[in-house]
C-alpha positions as semicolon CSV with decimal commas, in nm:
position;residue;x (nm);y (nm);z (nm)
1;M;-4,012;2,325;2,257
2;I;-3,828;1,998;2,410
3;A;-3,938;2,114;2,780
4;Q;-3,625;1,946;2,957
5;Y;-3,382;2,124;2,747
6;R;-3,571;2,459;2,746
7;K;-3,578;2,452;3,129
8;Q;-3,218;2,388;3,168
9;F;-3,109;2,617;2,918
10;N;-3,324;2,922;3,076
11;A;-3,215;2,841;3,399
12;S;-2,859;2,855;3,334
13;F;-2,877;3,180;3,066
14;S;-2,695;3,465;3,117
15;E;-2,631;3,783;2,940
16;E;-2,223;3,721;2,957
17;K;-2,283;3,394;2,813
18;Y;-2,487;3,548;2,519
19;R;-2,206;3,842;2,480
20;K;-1,946;3,539;2,437
21;L;-2,182;3,389;2,174
22;I;-2,165;3,693;1,968
23;L;-1,798;3,740;1,989
24;A;-1,688;3,386;1,923
25;L;-1,912;3,412;1,590
26;Q;-1,760;3,721;1,517
27;K;-1,378;3,628;1,585
28;G;-1,192;3,647;1,274
29;Y;-1,458;3,743;1,057
30;T;-1,674;4,057;1,085
31;K;-1,942;4,222;1,321
32;I;-2,286;4,086;1,262
33;P;-2,518;4,316;1,133
34;F;-2,826;4,135;1,203
35;R;-2,981;4,013;1,519
36;V;-2,879;3,687;1,637
37;A;-3,102;3,522;1,900
38;E;-3,049;3,423;2,265
39;T;-3,153;3,098;2,218
40;P;-3,171;2,806;2,009
41;V;-3,486;2,593;1,925
42;F;-3,508;2,269;2,051
43;I;-3,738;2,086;1,793
44;P;-3,913;1,754;1,922
45;A;-3,939;1,441;1,726
46;S;-4,253;1,462;1,628
47;L;-4,218;1,838;1,457
48;K;-3,942;1,734;1,315
49;E;-4,104;1,421;1,140
50;Q;-4,383;1,660;1,033
51;L;-4,116;1,917;0,908
52;V;-3,936;1,638;0,720
53;A;-4,287;1,488;0,539
54;A;-4,380;1,874;0,471
55;G;-4,070;1,908;0,269
56;E;-4,122;1,562;0,100
57;D;-4,439;1,690;-0,052
58;I;-4,270;1,987;-0,192
59;I;-4,014;1,822;-0,343
60;N;-4,234;1,568;-0,495
61;L;-4,403;1,852;-0,667
62;I;-4,047;2,004;-0,789
63;K;-3,956;1,705;-0,919
64;G;-4,272;1,626;-1,121
65;P;-4,285;1,603;-1,498
66;D;-4,474;1,912;-1,534
67;F;-4,329;2,177;-1,302
68;I;-4,052;2,307;-1,554
69;A;-4,365;2,407;-1,810
70;S;-4,617;2,538;-1,527
71;T;-4,354;2,782;-1,367
72;Q;-4,199;2,910;-1,730
73;N;-4,399;3,219;-1,659
74;A;-4,237;3,279;-1,319
75;I;-3,910;3,402;-1,478
76;P;-3,943;3,766;-1,596
77;V;-3,872;3,799;-1,957
78;Q;-3,555;4,057;-1,875
79;W;-3,403;3,820;-1,634
80;N;-3,404;3,504;-1,829
81;V;-3,059;3,365;-1,801
82;P;-2,939;3,078;-2,089
83;G;-2,779;2,770;-1,961
84;E;-3,056;2,680;-1,692
85;N;-2,971;2,341;-1,557
86;S;-3,255;2,033;-1,482
87;H;-3,287;2,131;-1,100
88;P;-3,181;2,388;-0,848
89;H;-2,859;2,298;-0,625
90;F;-3,037;2,462;-0,330
91;L;-3,386;2,479;-0,164
92;T;-3,511;2,631;0,142
93;F;-3,870;2,592;0,279
94;D;-3,955;2,829;0,549
95;F;-4,257;2,687;0,807
96;G;-4,449;2,868;1,072
97;V;-4,483;2,661;1,361
98;C;-4,834;2,633;1,444
99;K;-5,082;2,431;1,617
100;D;-5,352;2,198;1,498
101;E;-5,693;2,125;1,557
102;Q;-5,574;1,883;1,838
103;G;-5,352;2,153;1,984
104;K;-5,050;1,966;1,857
105;L;-4,755;2,136;1,675
106;T;-4,758;2,150;1,300
107;P;-4,561;2,334;1,038
108;K;-4,722;2,549;0,773
109;L;-4,534;2,665;0,491
110;I;-4,465;3,042;0,468
111;E;-4,171;3,092;0,198
112;M;-3,952;2,879;-0,040
113;Q;-3,696;2,956;-0,260
114;G;-3,451;2,763;-0,509
115;F;-3,172;2,990;-0,403
116;P;-2,879;2,970;-0,138
117;S;-2,916;3,089;0,225
118;L;-2,683;3,077;0,538
119;Y;-2,513;2,779;0,456
120;G;-2,187;2,842;0,616
121;F;-2,300;3,038;0,889
122;Q;-2,563;2,813;1,046
123;A;-2,306;2,536;1,064
124;V;-2,089;2,784;1,264
125;L;-2,409;2,896;1,478
126;G;-2,502;2,555;1,581
127;K;-2,159;2,456;1,691
128;A;-2,119;2,816;1,877
129;Y;-2,450;2,758;2,081
130;K;-2,357;2,421;2,187
131;S;-2,018;2,517;2,314
132;T;-2,102;2,853;2,483
133;F;-2,406;2,705;2,678
134;K;-2,254;2,377;2,753
135;L;-2,545;2,217;2,531
136;P;-2,543;1,822;2,544
137;E;-2,385;1,622;2,275
138;N;-2,656;1,426;2,165
139;L;-2,829;1,748;2,031
140;T;-2,789;1,844;1,652
141;P;-2,875;2,084;1,384
142;Y;-2,838;1,827;1,127
143;F;-3,072;1,583;0,950
144;G;-3,063;1,227;0,853
145;G;-2,780;1,111;1,058
146;M;-2,541;1,381;0,884
147;D;-2,258;1,514;1,108
148;E;-2,068;1,842;1,051
149;G;-1,803;1,675;0,868
150;E;-2,048;1,503;0,605
151;Y;-2,217;1,846;0,587
152;I;-1,908;2,038;0,467
153;D;-1,809;1,773;0,224
154;L;-2,154;1,793;0,068
155;L;-2,111;2,176;0,071
156;K;-1,824;2,127;-0,111
157;K;-1,935;1,889;-0,375
158;V;-2,235;2,134;-0,446
159;I;-2,043;2,445;-0,463
160;V;-1,695;2,337;-0,564
161;G;-1,732;2,020;-0,761
162;P;-1,437;1,913;-0,965
163;N;-1,317;2,254;-0,992
164;Q;-1,028;2,407;-0,773
165;P;-1,154;2,623;-0,519
166;H;-0,982;2,959;-0,684
167;E;-1,178;2,853;-0,992
168;V;-1,534;2,937;-0,819
169;A;-1,636;3,266;-0,673
170;L;-1,889;3,334;-0,437
171;M;-2,049;3,673;-0,643
172;D;-2,324;3,925;-0,479
173;L;-2,329;4,321;-0,599
174;D;-2,099;4,436;-0,327
175;A;-2,043;4,119;-0,167
176;P;-1,799;4,207;0,125
177;N;-2,036;4,460;0,249
178;Q;-2,374;4,271;0,200
179;K;-2,567;4,211;0,517
180;T;-2,525;3,836;0,511
181;A;-2,129;3,894;0,444
182;I;-2,034;3,690;0,766
183;D;-2,182;3,389;0,576
184;F;-1,957;3,459;0,278
185;F;-1,684;3,472;0,470
186;M;-1,718;3,173;0,695
187;T;-1,839;2,997;0,357
188;Q;-1,482;3,100;0,217
189;A;-1,330;2,954;0,526
190;L;-1,482;2,625;0,478
191;L;-1,444;2,566;0,129
192;G;-1,146;2,831;0,011
193;I;-1,352;2,987;-0,286
194;K;-1,345;3,345;-0,385
195;I;-1,541;3,649;-0,280
196;L;-1,609;3,848;-0,565
197;S;-1,855;4,143;-0,615
198;L;-2,011;4,148;-0,960
199;T;-1,761;4,466;-1,117
200;D;-1,465;4,205;-0,996
201;I;-1,546;4,007;-1,264
202;F;-1,469;4,036;-1,654
203;K;-1,548;3,870;-1,961
204;E;-1,329;3,799;-2,256
205;G;-1,510;3,609;-2,525
206;N;-1,747;3,427;-2,350
207;E;-1,529;3,285;-2,048
208;L;-1,540;3,509;-1,715
209;F;-1,219;3,613;-1,527
210;Y;-1,100;3,808;-1,239
211;R;-0,764;3,942;-1,114
212;E;-0,556;3,855;-0,839
213;G;-0,282;4,091;-0,819
214;E;-0,109;4,074;-1,170
215;Q;-0,257;3,707;-1,280
216;K;-0,564;3,690;-1,473
217;I;-0,792;3,383;-1,338
218;R;-1,069;3,228;-1,540
219;L;-1,374;3,137;-1,336
220;R;-1,532;2,789;-1,384
221;R;-1,847;2,815;-1,133
222;I;-2,038;3,109;-0,974
223;Y;-2,182;3,046;-0,619
224;N;-2,467;3,300;-0,696
225;R;-2,588;3,514;-0,436
226;L;-2,666;3,840;-0,644
227;I;-3,055;3,859;-0,673
228;F;-3,100;4,020;-0,996
229;D;-3,434;4,212;-0,891
230;E;-3,197;4,422;-0,651
231;I;-2,978;4,564;-0,953
232;A;-3,291;4,616;-1,214
233;G;-3,209;5,002;-1,184
234;Q;-2,857;4,908;-1,216
235;I;-2,773;4,736;-1,533
236;G;-2,531;4,967;-1,644
237;L;-2,298;4,777;-1,411
238;F;-2,284;4,516;-1,680
239;K;-2,079;4,718;-1,884
240;E;-1,798;4,722;-1,627
241;S;-1,826;4,370;-1,557
242;F;-2,035;4,103;-1,760
243;D;-2,386;4,068;-1,851
244;P;-2,511;3,722;-1,730
245;R;-2,799;3,714;-1,984
246;A;-2,515;3,664;-2,228
247;E;-2,459;3,344;-2,342
248;L;-2,142;3,242;-2,114
249;D;-1,900;2,968;-2,026
250;I;-1,965;2,951;-1,689
251;E;-2,168;2,702;-1,462
252;W;-2,435;2,861;-1,198
253;I;-2,474;2,726;-0,867
254;T;-2,760;2,758;-0,848
255;H;-2,884;2,881;-1,167
256;P;-3,062;3,226;-1,153
257;N;-3,370;3,117;-1,314
258;W;-3,432;2,872;-1,008
259;F;-3,472;3,188;-0,811
260;Y;-3,809;3,245;-0,974
261;R;-3,933;2,930;-1,051
262;I;-3,930;2,789;-0,674
263;S;-4,086;3,116;-0,493
264;K;-4,411;3,227;-0,399
265;Y;-4,498;3,157;-0,751
266;T;-4,491;2,762;-0,722
267;M;-4,756;2,791;-0,387
268;P;-5,064;2,816;-0,568
269;F;-4,981;2,473;-0,696
270;L;-4,893;2,282;-0,374
271;K;-5,187;2,060;-0,230
272;S;-5,061;1,976;0,105
273;R;-5,225;1,976;0,506
274;F;-4,861;2,191;0,538
275;V;-4,943;2,432;0,292
276;P;-5,207;2,738;0,354
277;E;-5,493;2,806;0,076
278;T;-5,297;3,010;-0,200
279;I;-5,445;3,173;-0,477
280;F;-5,266;3,375;-0,757
281;L;-5,463;3,733;-0,734
282;N;-5,556;3,739;-1,124
283;T;-5,737;3,411;-1,066
284;L;-5,957;3,532;-0,777
285;K;-6,334;3,503;-0,856
286;S;-6,464;3,695;-0,560
287;T;-6,339;3,881;-0,279
288;P;-6,333;3,668;0,041
289;P;-6,572;3,781;0,300
290;D;-6,314;3,759;0,601
291;L;-6,002;3,934;0,462
292;E;-5,871;3,958;0,794
293;N;-5,789;3,620;0,763
294;Y;-5,590;3,669;0,448
295;V;-5,238;3,818;0,324
296;L;-5,150;3,984;0,020
297;K;-4,797;3,875;-0,092
298;P;-4,624;4,030;-0,415
299;L;-4,436;3,750;-0,621
300;F;-4,126;3,899;-0,678
301;S;-3,998;4,030;-0,328
302;F;-3,782;3,890;-0,031
303;A;-3,756;3,967;0,331
304;G;-4,124;4,049;0,368
305;M;-4,097;4,385;0,144
306;G;-4,432;4,492;0,020
307;V;-4,657;4,193;0,181
308;I;-4,977;4,365;0,339
309;I;-5,090;4,212;0,630
310;D;-5,414;4,355;0,702
311;V;-5,585;4,341;0,356
312;K;-5,889;4,511;0,262
313;A;-6,077;4,503;-0,059
314;S;-5,948;4,838;-0,187
315;D;-5,602;4,675;-0,166
316;I;-5,685;4,384;-0,398
317;H;-5,868;4,613;-0,655
318;G;-5,598;4,855;-0,656
319;I;-5,317;4,600;-0,761
320;P;-5,243;4,728;-1,147
321;D;-5,049;4,380;-1,198
322;P;-5,261;4,113;-1,036
323;E;-5,055;3,833;-1,213
324;N;-4,780;3,918;-0,994
325;W;-4,936;3,903;-0,656
326;I;-5,110;3,615;-0,438
327;L;-5,385;3,605;-0,180
328;Q;-5,270;3,345;0,088
329;K;-5,433;3,237;0,426
330;K;-5,305;3,386;0,706
331;V;-5,102;3,140;0,932
332;A;-5,142;3,160;1,293
333;Y;-4,801;3,097;1,432
334;E;-4,808;2,968;1,816
335;P;-4,555;3,129;2,098
336;V;-4,432;2,781;2,126
337;V;-4,062;2,912;2,255
338;Q;-4,056;3,004;2,626
339;A;-3,831;3,324;2,700
340;P;-3,801;3,408;3,071
341;D;-4,090;3,674;3,006
342;G;-4,326;3,470;2,799
343;G;-4,369;3,306;2,439
344;V;-4,191;3,352;2,140
345;K;-4,332;3,287;1,788
346;V;-4,076;3,063;1,541
347;E;-4,027;2,998;1,195
348;I;-3,773;2,739;1,077
349;R;-3,634;2,697;0,736
350;L;-3,538;2,340;0,602
351;M;-3,231;2,382;0,392
352;Y;-3,117;2,087;0,120
353;L;-2,840;2,045;-0,086
354;W;-2,905;1,873;-0,436
355;P;-2,587;1,762;-0,602
356;E;-2,584;1,666;-0,974
357;G;-2,703;1,366;-1,075
358;E;-2,821;1,283;-0,714
359;A;-3,132;1,342;-0,475
360;P;-3,204;1,647;-0,266
361;R;-3,067;1,620;0,096
362;L;-3,234;1,772;0,394
363;C;-2,927;1,891;0,570
364;I;-2,937;2,154;0,826
365;N;-3,202;2,453;0,946
366;L;-3,231;2,774;1,032
367;A;-3,458;2,912;1,254
368;R;-3,607;3,311;1,349
369;L;-3,786;3,399;1,631
370;S;-4,031;3,675;1,674
371;R;-4,259;3,895;1,914
372;G;-4,341;4,129;1,670
373;K;-4,589;4,126;1,367
374;M;-4,409;3,961;1,134
375;I;-4,122;3,734;1,138
376;G;-3,787;3,854;1,069
377;V;-3,521;4,116;1,190
378;R;-3,642;4,426;1,068
379;Y;-3,944;4,360;1,233
380;N;-3,824;4,287;1,571
381;Q;-3,588;4,545;1,683
382;D;-3,697;4,648;1,978
383;F;-3,700;4,281;2,166
384;D;-3,486;4,046;2,317
385;W;-3,540;3,685;2,258
386;V;-3,561;3,727;1,872
387;G;-3,392;3,706;1,566
388;G;-3,185;3,454;1,362
389;T;-3,083;3,097;1,537
390;I;-3,089;2,745;1,468
391;G;-3,307;2,421;1,587
392;L;-3,150;2,132;1,745
393;M;-3,260;1,796;1,744
394;E;-3,209;1,487;1,960
395;Q;-2,978;1,247;1,755
């Protein structure tokens, strides 16, 4: 979107450089199972300023005195975990890049989460693009004057804290085989923490442990990457491991309840020029006559699962649990990234870290390029110049 960088990048692009990028990212880790885009996104200063402002609007709501009470119903009864802390350690906000009435670029909120994203992978990805494609040194994926060293120090402060790295584990259901495992391995390389599957952990009393050879090691913190909804039909695994809903002497980074509090559930409470009109389906008084301008989303899903793009009245009336759905005004993505054969739509994820006792800090970003009907790798498998990438900004 910064014309001079786009022109230079496209002119010097080659498939050989792209192959080198992928090889550099995978070296020493694992094969990347999702598509990495051919190009970064060059974010202009005007759009960067609006993204920062849009994020602040959301954070002001989250920090408000009524937020905990207003989102209490977001947490499913069966997944309400004890020991919730006062704020999440991670915030991620996804914005589609659109154009306003004056034809200027503007962000519109699509999704939000109080849950970790690819905090390790994105740091490596930004550096790999710059190195492979010989991009100018003044381009950065970081916000607020932050550099790589400061970012990693803050990531360590949030995830490891005062503990020893071996006392902290990144946990998922089958961690080494997750689609995002490369991020897990990169995070481990940056911070020295363990990577454990749920069943690698066992409970004695109210304490959690894992084994390293013959040694039993106590866990102090869990860097949680497990989405509990994914294991709703597999809770028998808790008998082999531990039940996270029990009273445990463990610190969650971030606490599982925040996955539900900061989600699509939050969007109807937001009033901002950067947020499309959103309403809980069970509060809908009448069906809009222009349903083609709306999208129907389940509250508790991820990666676009269950979303109804072409909404019909019968879809709305056929929902058996309208309290778990939202109706949202469609966002018109603008194809603003110029590939060699035309425009590509882009979504930018702002990624925050929120240390205990401090303010949340916007650190880095993730971007996704799309030519398909929806943003996301699964919807763009037959295209090139699409997939996961990162936004670079002038310092």
